[in-house]
PDB file of C-alpha atoms in Angstrom:
ATOM      1  CA  MET A   3      28.307 137.567  92.652  1.00 46.00           C
ATOM      2  CA  SER A   4      25.438 135.725  94.737  1.00 45.00           C
ATOM      3  CA  ASP A   5      26.074 132.515  96.129  1.00 45.00           C
ATOM      4  CA  ILE A   6      23.426 131.271  93.753  1.00 42.00           C
ATOM      5  CA  ASP A   7      25.274 132.689  90.778  1.00 46.00           C
ATOM      6  CA  MET A   8      28.508 131.251  91.845  1.00 38.00           C
ATOM      7  CA  LYS A   9      27.186 127.878  92.349  1.00 38.00           C
ATOM      8  CA  GLN A  10      25.583 127.826  88.704  1.00 42.00           C
ATOM      9  CA  THR A  11      29.059 128.840  87.344  1.00 39.00           C
ATOM     10  CA  ARG A  12      30.744 126.257  89.118  1.00 38.00           C
ATOM     11  CA  ALA A  13      28.018 123.699  88.085  1.00 39.00           C
ATOM     12  CA  GLU A  14      28.780 124.927  84.299  1.00 39.00           C
ATOM     13  CA  SER A  15      32.626 124.752  84.681  1.00 38.00           C
ATOM     14  CA  ASN A  16      32.185 121.269  86.168  1.00 38.00           C
ATOM     15  CA  GLU A  17      29.778 119.946  83.310  1.00 38.00           C
ATOM     16  CA  GLN A  18      32.668 121.447  80.580  1.00 41.00           C
ATOM     17  CA  ARG A  19      35.465 119.787  82.583  1.00 42.00           C
ATOM     18  CA  THR A  20      35.961 116.062  81.198  1.00 46.00           C
ATOM     19  CA  THR A  21      35.829 112.963  83.543  1.00 50.00           C
ATOM     20  CA  THR A  22      39.297 112.118  84.609  1.00 53.00           C
ATOM     21  CA  THR A  23      40.816 108.943  85.773  1.00 54.00           C
ATOM     22  CA  VAL A  24      43.887 108.478  88.426  1.00 51.00           C
ATOM     23  CA  GLY A  25      46.693 110.374  86.890  1.00 56.00           C
ATOM     24  CA  GLU A  26      45.165 112.497  84.695  1.00 65.00           C
ATOM     25  CA  THR A  27      45.224 116.253  84.618  1.00 68.00           C
ATOM     26  CA  GLU A  28      41.951 118.112  84.886  1.00 75.00           C
ATOM     27  CA  GLU A  29      41.277 120.297  81.835  1.00 81.00           C
ATOM     28  CA  GLU A  30      38.415 121.532  79.920  1.00 84.00           C
ATOM     29  CA  LEU A  31      38.028 120.169  76.257  1.00 84.00           C
ATOM     30  CA  GLN A  32      38.451 122.540  73.345  1.00 88.00           C
ATOM     31  CA  SER A  33      36.537 121.479  70.359  1.00 89.00           C
ATOM     32  CA  GLU A  34      39.364 123.116  68.125  1.00 92.00           C
ATOM     33  CA  TRP A  35      41.799 120.397  69.459  1.00 93.00           C
ATOM     34  CA  SER A  36      40.017 117.980  67.229  1.00 93.00           C
ATOM     35  CA  ALA A  37      39.001 120.280  64.488  1.00 93.00           C
ATOM     36  CA  TYR A  38      41.636 118.567  62.238  1.00 95.00           C
ATOM     37  CA  GLU A  39      41.811 120.131  58.806  1.00 93.00           C
ATOM     38  CA  PHE A  40      43.337 118.197  55.870  1.00 93.00           C
ATOM     39  CA  ASP A  41      44.076 118.192  52.041  1.00 92.00           C
ATOM     40  CA  GLY A  42      42.233 115.869  49.924  1.00 90.00           C
ATOM     41  CA  GLN A  43      38.961 114.311  50.279  1.00 95.00           C
ATOM     42  CA  THR A  44      36.897 113.371  53.024  1.00 97.00           C
ATOM     43  CA  LYS A  45      36.237 109.307  52.917  1.00 98.00           C
ATOM     44  CA  ILE A  46      34.117 109.211  56.546  1.00 98.00           C
ATOM     45  CA  SER A  47      32.417 112.171  58.416  1.00 98.00           C
ATOM     46  CA  VAL A  48      31.269 111.206  61.743  1.00 98.00           C
ATOM     47  CA  SER A  49      29.104 113.878  63.876  1.00 97.00           C
ATOM     48  CA  ASP A  50      27.635 113.960  67.095  1.00 97.00           C
ATOM     49  CA  LEU A  51      28.201 110.258  67.701  1.00 97.00           C
ATOM     50  CA  ASP A  52      27.201 108.850  71.090  1.00 97.00           C
ATOM     51  CA  VAL A  53      27.206 105.067  71.783  1.00 97.00           C
ATOM     52  CA  TYR A  54      25.580 103.445  74.587  1.00 96.00           C
ATOM     53  CA  TYR A  55      25.598 100.207  75.913  1.00 95.00           C
ATOM     54  CA  GLY A  56      22.381  99.757  77.926  1.00 94.00           C
ATOM     55  CA  SER A  57      22.707 102.408  80.503  1.00 92.00           C
ATOM     56  CA  ASP A  58      26.245 102.948  80.142  1.00 94.00           C
ATOM     57  CA  GLN A  59      27.444 105.212  77.453  1.00 95.00           C
ATOM     58  CA  ALA A  60      30.614 104.206  75.632  1.00 95.00           C
ATOM     59  CA  LEU A  61      31.025 107.469  73.235  1.00 96.00           C
ATOM     60  CA  ARG A  62      30.589 111.237  73.882  1.00 95.00           C
ATOM     61  CA  GLY A  63      29.840 113.453  70.937  1.00 95.00           C
ATOM     62  CA  VAL A  64      32.492 112.201  68.923  1.00 97.00           C
ATOM     63  CA  SER A  65      33.026 114.246  65.659  1.00 97.00           C
ATOM     64  CA  MET A  66      35.627 113.569  62.909  1.00 97.00           C
ATOM     65  CA  ASP A  67      36.569 113.491  59.269  1.00 98.00           C
ATOM     66  CA  ILE A  68      38.835 110.735  58.117  1.00 98.00           C
ATOM     67  CA  PRO A  69      40.672 111.481  54.980  1.00 97.00           C
ATOM     68  CA  GLU A  70      40.628 108.914  52.098  1.00 97.00           C
ATOM     69  CA  LYS A  71      43.643 106.945  51.185  1.00 97.00           C
ATOM     70  CA  SER A  72      45.652 107.419  54.268  1.00 97.00           C
ATOM     71  CA  VAL A  73      46.194 105.729  57.793  1.00 98.00           C
ATOM     72  CA  THR A  74      44.105 107.084  60.673  1.00 98.00           C
ATOM     73  CA  ALA A  75      45.559 105.587  64.014  1.00 98.00           C
ATOM     74  CA  LEU A  76      42.697 105.596  67.098  1.00 98.00           C
ATOM     75  CA  ILE A  77      44.772 105.672  70.775  1.00 97.00           C
ATOM     76  CA  GLY A  78      43.898 105.661  74.200  1.00 94.00           C
ATOM     77  CA  PRO A  79      43.689 103.788  77.398  1.00 92.00           C
ATOM     78  CA  SER A  80      41.398 100.593  77.512  1.00 89.00           C
ATOM     79  CA  GLY A  81      37.872 101.306  77.859  1.00 90.00           C
ATOM     80  CA  CYS A  82      38.194 104.732  76.124  1.00 92.00           C
ATOM     81  CA  GLY A  83      35.837 103.512  73.294  1.00 94.00           C
ATOM     82  CA  LYS A  84      38.329 103.252  70.603  1.00 96.00           C
ATOM     83  CA  SER A  85      37.085  99.864  69.348  1.00 95.00           C
ATOM     84  CA  THR A  86      33.430 100.867  69.859  1.00 96.00           C
ATOM     85  CA  PHE A  87      33.978 103.873  67.157  1.00 97.00           C
ATOM     86  CA  LEU A  88      36.016 101.386  64.732  1.00 97.00           C
ATOM     87  CA  ARG A  89      32.797  99.249  64.556  1.00 96.00           C
ATOM     88  CA  CYS A  90      30.443 102.104  64.217  1.00 97.00           C
ATOM     89  CA  LEU A  91      32.096 102.844  60.876  1.00 98.00           C
ATOM     90  CA  ASN A  92      30.411  99.423  59.325  1.00 96.00           C
ATOM     91  CA  ARG A  93      27.667  99.195  61.683  1.00 96.00           C
ATOM     92  CA  MET A  94      29.294  96.151  63.579  1.00 94.00           C
ATOM     93  CA  ASN A  95      27.760  97.415  66.873  1.00 92.00           C
ATOM     94  CA  ASP A  96      24.424  96.473  65.173  1.00 92.00           C
ATOM     95  CA  ARG A  97      25.029  93.003  66.404  1.00 89.00           C
ATOM     96  CA  VAL A  98      25.453  93.872  69.811  1.00 92.00           C
ATOM     97  CA  SER A  99      21.597  93.671  71.296  1.00 91.00           C
ATOM     98  CA  SER A 100      22.377  96.254  74.293  1.00 93.00           C
ATOM     99  CA  ALA A 101      23.945  98.893  71.888  1.00 94.00           C
ATOM    100  CA  ARG A 102      22.472 102.264  70.844  1.00 95.00           C
ATOM    101  CA  VAL A 103      24.068 104.492  68.151  1.00 96.00           C
ATOM    102  CA  GLU A 104      22.925 108.078  67.999  1.00 96.00           C
ATOM    103  CA  GLY A 105      24.499 110.563  65.573  1.00 96.00           C
ATOM    104  CA  SER A 106      25.682 110.740  62.124  1.00 97.00           C
ATOM    105  CA  VAL A 107      28.255 108.512  60.001  1.00 98.00           C
ATOM    106  CA  THR A 108      28.448 109.302  56.627  1.00 98.00           C
ATOM    107  CA  LEU A 109      30.611 107.178  53.754  1.00 98.00           C
ATOM    108  CA  ASP A 110      31.477 109.397  50.717  1.00 97.00           C
ATOM    109  CA  GLY A 111      28.346 111.743  51.928  1.00 96.00           C
ATOM    110  CA  GLU A 112      25.787 108.829  52.026  1.00 96.00           C
ATOM    111  CA  GLU A 113      24.215 108.267  55.973  1.00 97.00           C
ATOM    112  CA  ILE A 114      25.068 104.765  56.829  1.00 97.00           C
ATOM    113  CA  TYR A 115      22.708 104.846  59.930  1.00 96.00           C
ATOM    114  CA  GLN A 116      19.459 105.698  57.792  1.00 94.00           C
ATOM    115  CA  ASP A 117      16.705 103.198  57.100  1.00 93.00           C
ATOM    116  CA  GLY A 118      17.134 100.640  54.141  1.00 93.00           C
ATOM    117  CA  VAL A 119      21.186 100.671  54.256  1.00 95.00           C
ATOM    118  CA  ASN A 120      22.319  97.019  52.809  1.00 95.00           C
ATOM    119  CA  LEU A 121      24.768  96.047  55.836  1.00 95.00           C
ATOM    120  CA  VAL A 122      26.350  93.190  53.498  1.00 92.00           C
ATOM    121  CA  GLU A 123      27.274  95.832  50.728  1.00 94.00           C
ATOM    122  CA  LEU A 124      28.329  98.086  53.794  1.00 96.00           C
ATOM    123  CA  ARG A 125      30.529  95.716  55.221  1.00 94.00           C
ATOM    124  CA  LYS A 126      31.954  94.927  51.718  1.00 94.00           C
ATOM    125  CA  ARG A 127      32.848  98.453  50.929  1.00 96.00           C
ATOM    126  CA  VAL A 128      34.265  98.663  55.176  1.00 97.00           C
ATOM    127  CA  GLY A 129      36.128  95.419  55.686  1.00 96.00           C
ATOM    128  CA  MET A 130      37.417  94.744  58.987  1.00 96.00           C
ATOM    129  CA  VAL A 131      40.249  92.682  60.407  1.00 96.00           C
ATOM    130  CA  PHE A 132      40.228  91.868  64.123  1.00 93.00           C
ATOM    131  CA  GLN A 133      42.737  91.386  66.786  1.00 92.00           C
ATOM    132  CA  ALA A 134      42.955  87.751  66.931  1.00 92.00           C
ATOM    133  CA  PRO A 135      43.599  85.972  63.460  1.00 94.00           C
ATOM    134  CA  ASN A 136      40.438  84.242  62.442  1.00 94.00           C
ATOM    135  CA  PRO A 137      41.186  82.109  59.661  1.00 96.00           C
ATOM    136  CA  PHE A 138      38.248  79.965  58.230  1.00 96.00           C
ATOM    137  CA  PRO A 139      39.100  76.000  58.630  1.00 97.00           C
ATOM    138  CA  LYS A 140      39.227  75.843  54.943  1.00 96.00           C
ATOM    139  CA  SER A 141      42.319  75.783  52.649  1.00 97.00           C
ATOM    140  CA  ILE A 142      44.144  79.001  51.931  1.00 97.00           C
ATOM    141  CA  ARG A 143      42.455  79.298  48.286  1.00 94.00           C
ATOM    142  CA  ASP A 144      38.674  78.910  49.701  1.00 94.00           C
ATOM    143  CA  ASN A 145      39.601  81.527  52.439  1.00 96.00           C
ATOM    144  CA  ILE A 146      40.331  83.997  50.122  1.00 95.00           C
ATOM    145  CA  ALA A 147      37.635  83.216  47.648  1.00 91.00           C
ATOM    146  CA  TYR A 148      34.911  82.607  50.219  1.00 90.00           C
ATOM    147  CA  GLY A 149      33.565  86.249  50.090  1.00 89.00           C
ATOM    148  CA  PRO A 150      33.779  86.933  46.360  1.00 88.00           C
ATOM    149  CA  ARG A 151      31.912  83.473  45.934  1.00 85.00           C
ATOM    150  CA  LYS A 152      29.380  84.656  48.380  1.00 82.00           C
ATOM    151  CA  HIS A 153      28.835  88.145  46.958  1.00 72.00           C
ATOM    152  CA  GLY A 154      28.774  86.456  43.351  1.00 66.00           C
ATOM    153  CA  ASP A 155      31.475  87.816  41.965  1.00 58.00           C
ATOM    154  CA  ILE A 156      33.125  84.622  40.650  1.00 57.00           C
ATOM    155  CA  ASP A 157      31.766  81.238  40.337  1.00 50.00           C
ATOM    156  CA  THR A 158      33.182  77.835  40.023  1.00 48.00           C
ATOM    157  CA  GLY A 159      30.370  75.960  41.688  1.00 46.00           C
ATOM    158  CA  LEU A 160      29.007  72.447  40.003  1.00 37.00           C
ATOM    159  CA  LEU A 161      26.105  74.413  38.279  1.00 38.00           C
ATOM    160  CA  ALA A 162      27.975  77.084  37.010  1.00 41.00           C
ATOM    161  CA  ARG A 163      30.273  74.331  35.350  1.00 41.00           C
ATOM    162  CA  LEU A 164      27.603  72.595  33.950  1.00 38.00           C
ATOM    163  CA  LEU A 165      25.915  75.518  32.342  1.00 38.00           C
ATOM    164  CA  GLY A 166      29.423  76.619  31.508  1.00 43.00           C
ATOM    165  CA  ASP A 167      29.580  79.723  33.359  1.00 50.00           C
ATOM    166  CA  ALA A 168      32.468  78.811  35.891  1.00 48.00           C
ATOM    167  CA  ASN A 169      35.490  81.213  35.655  1.00 60.00           C
ATOM    168  CA  PRO A 170      38.276  79.456  37.273  1.00 62.00           C
ATOM    169  CA  GLU A 171      41.066  81.648  35.686  1.00 78.00           C
ATOM    170  CA  GLU A 172      39.397  85.088  37.239  1.00 82.00           C
ATOM    171  CA  GLU A 173      39.329  83.113  40.680  1.00 87.00           C
ATOM    172  CA  GLU A 174      42.856  82.188  40.301  1.00 90.00           C
ATOM    173  CA  ASP A 175      43.772  85.678  39.372  1.00 91.00           C
ATOM    174  CA  LEU A 176      41.812  86.948  42.153  1.00 91.00           C
ATOM    175  CA  ILE A 177      43.380  84.825  44.867  1.00 94.00           C
ATOM    176  CA  GLN A 178      46.931  85.650  43.548  1.00 96.00           C
ATOM    177  CA  ARG A 179      46.304  89.201  43.527  1.00 95.00           C
ATOM    178  CA  SER A 180      44.892  89.578  47.080  1.00 96.00           C
ATOM    179  CA  LEU A 181      47.772  87.640  48.323  1.00 97.00           C
ATOM    180  CA  ARG A 182      50.402  89.284  46.760  1.00 96.00           C
ATOM    181  CA  GLN A 183      48.491  92.629  48.138  1.00 95.00           C
ATOM    182  CA  ALA A 184      48.732  91.146  51.426  1.00 96.00           C
ATOM    183  CA  ALA A 185      52.139  90.294  50.946  1.00 95.00           C
ATOM    184  CA  LEU A 186      51.708  86.520  51.548  1.00 97.00           C
ATOM    185  CA  TRP A 187      51.984  85.110  47.848  1.00 97.00           C
ATOM    186  CA  GLU A 188      55.822  84.282  48.012  1.00 96.00           C
ATOM    187  CA  GLU A 189      55.042  82.315  51.426  1.00 97.00           C
ATOM    188  CA  VAL A 190      52.090  80.356  50.339  1.00 97.00           C
ATOM    189  CA  SER A 191      52.226  80.106  46.406  1.00 96.00           C
ATOM    190  CA  ASP A 192      53.014  76.650  46.385  1.00 96.00           C
ATOM    191  CA  ARG A 193      50.466  75.304  49.106  1.00 96.00           C
ATOM    192  CA  LEU A 194      47.175  77.209  48.341  1.00 96.00           C
ATOM    193  CA  ASP A 195      45.326  73.730  49.017  1.00 96.00           C
ATOM    194  CA  ASP A 196      46.695  73.333  52.487  1.00 97.00           C
ATOM    195  CA  ASN A 197      44.527  74.177  55.754  1.00 98.00           C
ATOM    196  CA  ALA A 198      45.114  77.877  56.565  1.00 97.00           C
ATOM    197  CA  LEU A 199      44.901  76.977  60.167  1.00 97.00           C
ATOM    198  CA  GLY A 200      48.534  75.263  59.616  1.00 97.00           C
ATOM    199  CA  LEU A 201      50.177  78.846  58.730  1.00 97.00           C
ATOM    200  CA  SER A 202      51.790  80.949  61.436  1.00 96.00           C
ATOM    201  CA  GLY A 203      50.120  83.655  63.370  1.00 95.00           C
ATOM    202  CA  GLY A 204      51.625  86.489  61.439  1.00 95.00           C
ATOM    203  CA  GLN A 205      50.677  84.641  58.078  1.00 97.00           C
ATOM    204  CA  GLN A 206      47.298  84.267  59.331  1.00 97.00           C
ATOM    205  CA  GLN A 207      46.699  87.582  60.153  1.00 96.00           C
ATOM    206  CA  ARG A 208      48.022  88.485  56.575  1.00 97.00           C
ATOM    207  CA  LEU A 209      45.507  85.783  55.173  1.00 97.00           C
ATOM    208  CA  CYS A 210      42.634  87.750  56.957  1.00 97.00           C
ATOM    209  CA  ILE A 211      43.866  90.765  55.338  1.00 97.00           C
ATOM    210  CA  ALA A 212      44.216  89.612  51.980  1.00 97.00           C
ATOM    211  CA  ARG A 213      40.525  87.695  52.579  1.00 96.00           C
ATOM    212  CA  CYS A 214      39.093  91.520  53.080  1.00 96.00           C
ATOM    213  CA  LEU A 215      40.826  92.585  50.163  1.00 96.00           C
ATOM    214  CA  ALA A 216      39.570  89.947  47.944  1.00 94.00           C
ATOM    215  CA  VAL A 217      35.991  91.685  48.046  1.00 93.00           C
ATOM    216  CA  ASP A 218      37.317  94.770  46.846  1.00 92.00           C
ATOM    217  CA  PRO A 219      36.721  97.225  49.912  1.00 95.00           C
ATOM    218  CA  GLU A 220      37.291 100.890  49.920  1.00 97.00           C
ATOM    219  CA  ILE A 221      38.335 100.986  53.628  1.00 98.00           C
ATOM    220  CA  ILE A 222      39.748  98.761  55.935  1.00 98.00           C
ATOM    221  CA  LEU A 223      39.555  98.847  59.767  1.00 98.00           C
ATOM    222  CA  MET A 224      41.964  97.210  61.868  1.00 97.00           C
ATOM    223  CA  ASP A 225      41.287  96.625  65.537  1.00 96.00           C
ATOM    224  CA  GLU A 226      44.748  96.180  67.022  1.00 95.00           C
ATOM    225  CA  PRO A 227      46.349  93.695  64.260  1.00 95.00           C
ATOM    226  CA  ALA A 228      49.577  92.903  65.616  1.00 93.00           C
ATOM    227  CA  SER A 229      48.976  93.051  69.168  1.00 91.00           C
ATOM    228  CA  ALA A 230      49.016  89.266  69.209  1.00 86.00           C
ATOM    229  CA  LEU A 231      52.331  88.750  66.919  1.00 92.00           C
ATOM    230  CA  ASP A 232      55.760  88.583  67.625  1.00 92.00           C
ATOM    231  CA  PRO A 233      58.167  91.693  66.178  1.00 93.00           C
ATOM    232  CA  ILE A 234      59.020  90.376  63.145  1.00 93.00           C
ATOM    233  CA  ALA A 235      55.487  89.340  62.102  1.00 93.00           C
ATOM    234  CA  THR A 236      54.575  92.767  63.414  1.00 94.00           C
ATOM    235  CA  SER A 237      57.050  94.642  61.245  1.00 94.00           C
ATOM    236  CA  LYS A 238      55.312  92.904  58.172  1.00 94.00           C
ATOM    237  CA  ILE A 239      51.796  93.544  59.204  1.00 96.00           C
ATOM    238  CA  GLU A 240      53.257  97.758  59.682  1.00 96.00           C
ATOM    239  CA  ASP A 241      54.773  97.415  56.182  1.00 96.00           C
ATOM    240  CA  LEU A 242      51.620  96.173  54.737  1.00 96.00           C
ATOM    241  CA  ILE A 243      49.328  98.980  56.452  1.00 96.00           C
ATOM    242  CA  GLU A 244      51.563 101.613  54.902  1.00 94.00           C
ATOM    243  CA  SER A 245      51.630 100.213  51.394  1.00 95.00           C
ATOM    244  CA  LEU A 246      47.509  99.245  51.676  1.00 96.00           C
ATOM    245  CA  ALA A 247      47.350 103.211  52.483  1.00 96.00           C
ATOM    246  CA  GLN A 248      48.274 104.021  48.608  1.00 95.00           C
ATOM    247  CA  GLU A 249      44.947 102.245  47.612  1.00 95.00           C
ATOM    248  CA  TYR A 250      42.584 102.053  50.468  1.00 97.00           C
ATOM    249  CA  THR A 251      41.492 103.984  53.861  1.00 98.00           C
ATOM    250  CA  VAL A 252      42.835 102.488  56.627  1.00 98.00           C
ATOM    251  CA  VAL A 253      41.680 103.171  60.655  1.00 98.00           C
ATOM    252  CA  VAL A 254      43.846 101.314  62.808  1.00 98.00           C
ATOM    253  CA  VAL A 255      43.245 100.661  66.432  1.00 97.00           C
ATOM    254  CA  THR A 256      46.406 100.427  68.650  1.00 95.00           C
ATOM    255  CA  HIS A 257      47.943 100.468  71.998  1.00 91.00           C
ATOM    256  CA  ASN A 258      51.046 100.732  70.832  1.00 92.00           C
ATOM    257  CA  MET A 259      52.000 104.434  70.332  1.00 92.00           C
ATOM    258  CA  GLN A 260      55.351 103.673  68.750  1.00 94.00           C
ATOM    259  CA  GLN A 261      53.327 101.691  66.175  1.00 96.00           C
ATOM    260  CA  ALA A 262      50.886 104.687  65.723  1.00 96.00           C
ATOM    261  CA  ALA A 263      53.711 107.094  65.189  1.00 96.00           C
ATOM    262  CA  ARG A 264      55.484 104.921  62.425  1.00 96.00           C
ATOM    263  CA  ILE A 265      52.262 103.891  60.453  1.00 96.00           C
ATOM    264  CA  SER A 266      49.621 106.671  60.534  1.00 97.00           C
ATOM    265  CA  ASP A 267      49.067 110.153  58.913  1.00 97.00           C
ATOM    266  CA  GLN A 268      47.045 111.361  61.540  1.00 98.00           C
ATOM    267  CA  THR A 269      46.004 110.139  65.127  1.00 98.00           C
ATOM    268  CA  ALA A 270      43.034 110.558  67.177  1.00 98.00           C
ATOM    269  CA  VAL A 271      42.979 110.302  70.730  1.00 97.00           C
ATOM    270  CA  PHE A 272      40.189 109.114  73.053  1.00 96.00           C
ATOM    271  CA  LEU A 273      40.588 109.154  76.839  1.00 92.00           C
ATOM    272  CA  THR A 274      38.353 108.358  79.900  1.00 83.00           C
ATOM    273  CA  GLY A 275      34.522 108.744  79.107  1.00 86.00           C
ATOM    274  CA  GLY A 276      34.436 108.084  75.662  1.00 92.00           C
ATOM    275  CA  GLU A 277      35.683 111.242  74.711  1.00 94.00           C
ATOM    276  CA  LEU A 278      37.503 112.335  71.578  1.00 96.00           C
ATOM    277  CA  VAL A 279      40.344 114.583  72.955  1.00 96.00           C
ATOM    278  CA  GLU A 280      42.836 115.435  70.053  1.00 97.00           C
ATOM    279  CA  TYR A 281      42.794 114.828  66.579  1.00 98.00           C
ATOM    280  CA  ASP A 282      45.456 116.198  64.403  1.00 97.00           C
ATOM    281  CA  ASP A 283      48.476 115.308  62.003  1.00 97.00           C
ATOM    282  CA  THR A 284      50.462 112.500  63.685  1.00 97.00           C
ATOM    283  CA  ASP A 285      53.821 114.228  64.231  1.00 96.00           C
ATOM    284  CA  THR A 286      51.626 117.105  65.939  1.00 96.00           C
ATOM    285  CA  ILE A 287      50.220 114.730  68.389  1.00 97.00           C
ATOM    286  CA  PHE A 288      53.173 113.055  69.497  1.00 96.00           C
ATOM    287  CA  GLU A 289      55.391 115.994  69.271  1.00 95.00           C
ATOM    288  CA  ASP A 290      53.235 119.094  70.266  1.00 94.00           C
ATOM    289  CA  PRO A 291      49.755 118.254  71.437  1.00 95.00           C
ATOM    290  CA  ASN A 292      47.336 120.860  72.655  1.00 94.00           C
ATOM    291  CA  SER A 293      45.991 119.060  75.555  1.00 93.00           C
ATOM    292  CA  GLN A 294      47.879 118.058  78.644  1.00 93.00           C
ATOM    293  CA  ARG A 295      45.992 114.928  79.260  1.00 92.00           C
ATOM    294  CA  VAL A 296      47.231 113.903  75.879  1.00 94.00           C
ATOM    295  CA  GLU A 297      50.693 114.568  76.631  1.00 93.00           C
ATOM    296  CA  ASP A 298      50.499 112.819  79.865  1.00 92.00           C
ATOM    297  CA  TYR A 299      49.114 109.962  78.237  1.00 92.00           C
ATOM    298  CA  ILE A 300      51.764 109.664  75.499  1.00 93.00           C
ATOM    299  CA  THR A 301      54.574 110.323  78.146  1.00 89.00           C
ATOM    300  CA  GLY A 302      53.043 107.287  80.090  1.00 85.00           C
ATOM    301  CA  LYS A 303      52.085 109.536  83.146  1.00 79.00           C
ATOM    302  CA  PHE A 304      49.073 107.447  83.172  1.00 66.00           C
ATOM    303  CA  GLY A 305      46.683 104.948  80.862  1.00 58.00           C
TER     304      GLY A 305
END
């Protein structure tokens, strides 16, 4: 082999080798490591997803299918693109002026990045719960009813009352149902008119989940929903996530690998460079991963 051929071979090998950080093993990324096969229907399908913030690339060629009515955990070190990926699933990155998204994301087979998509309707179908609880400075009742009122699903305003179209019973049923689904009803049923900011941190986060559920989503995205909570509140959120998966598709970003192991059905591991390195059943990821980098991350050798 000539010197030129050897240099070309080394260059091709370097292109295939993933970017690493201190403590990571160098290895070539294998496409089959993230080709997760599962029974049941696909709810979200992502193909060749690249995301840029200005000239910086946050995600590189991410492709994965997310099954319906299950919990998918996204894990990896800080800055690996987990939250960026999550925000791509309901186009929250559209709100970032420097963000550019390339590739495909389909919901029930329909492309969400095509022209003409109704973003309000999309975000109603794909709800988001953020890391820090963010209840509105309103009553518990008004927090839950806010979304359905805005979407026109319930109407209890002055004009509706004057016209005889108000339906307060429907609103009360929706509030109770949403709070029960969020495992909060028993704690707040006697103070629905109190300001939501008076709730504890864990209660506020469950209220935010109830507020998300009130608009009847199909998918719930959660970005480290328990990172700011104490162990007892965290346990309640974890139990809630598992119960929600019986009716909803849940995708959770977490830095807590024990949490991912406890609550998820499948786990996707993002590592340096914004790449999806491995995606499989959660038991397989934590007990017998294919990637040495994933094993090193899970065992705490870096990250």
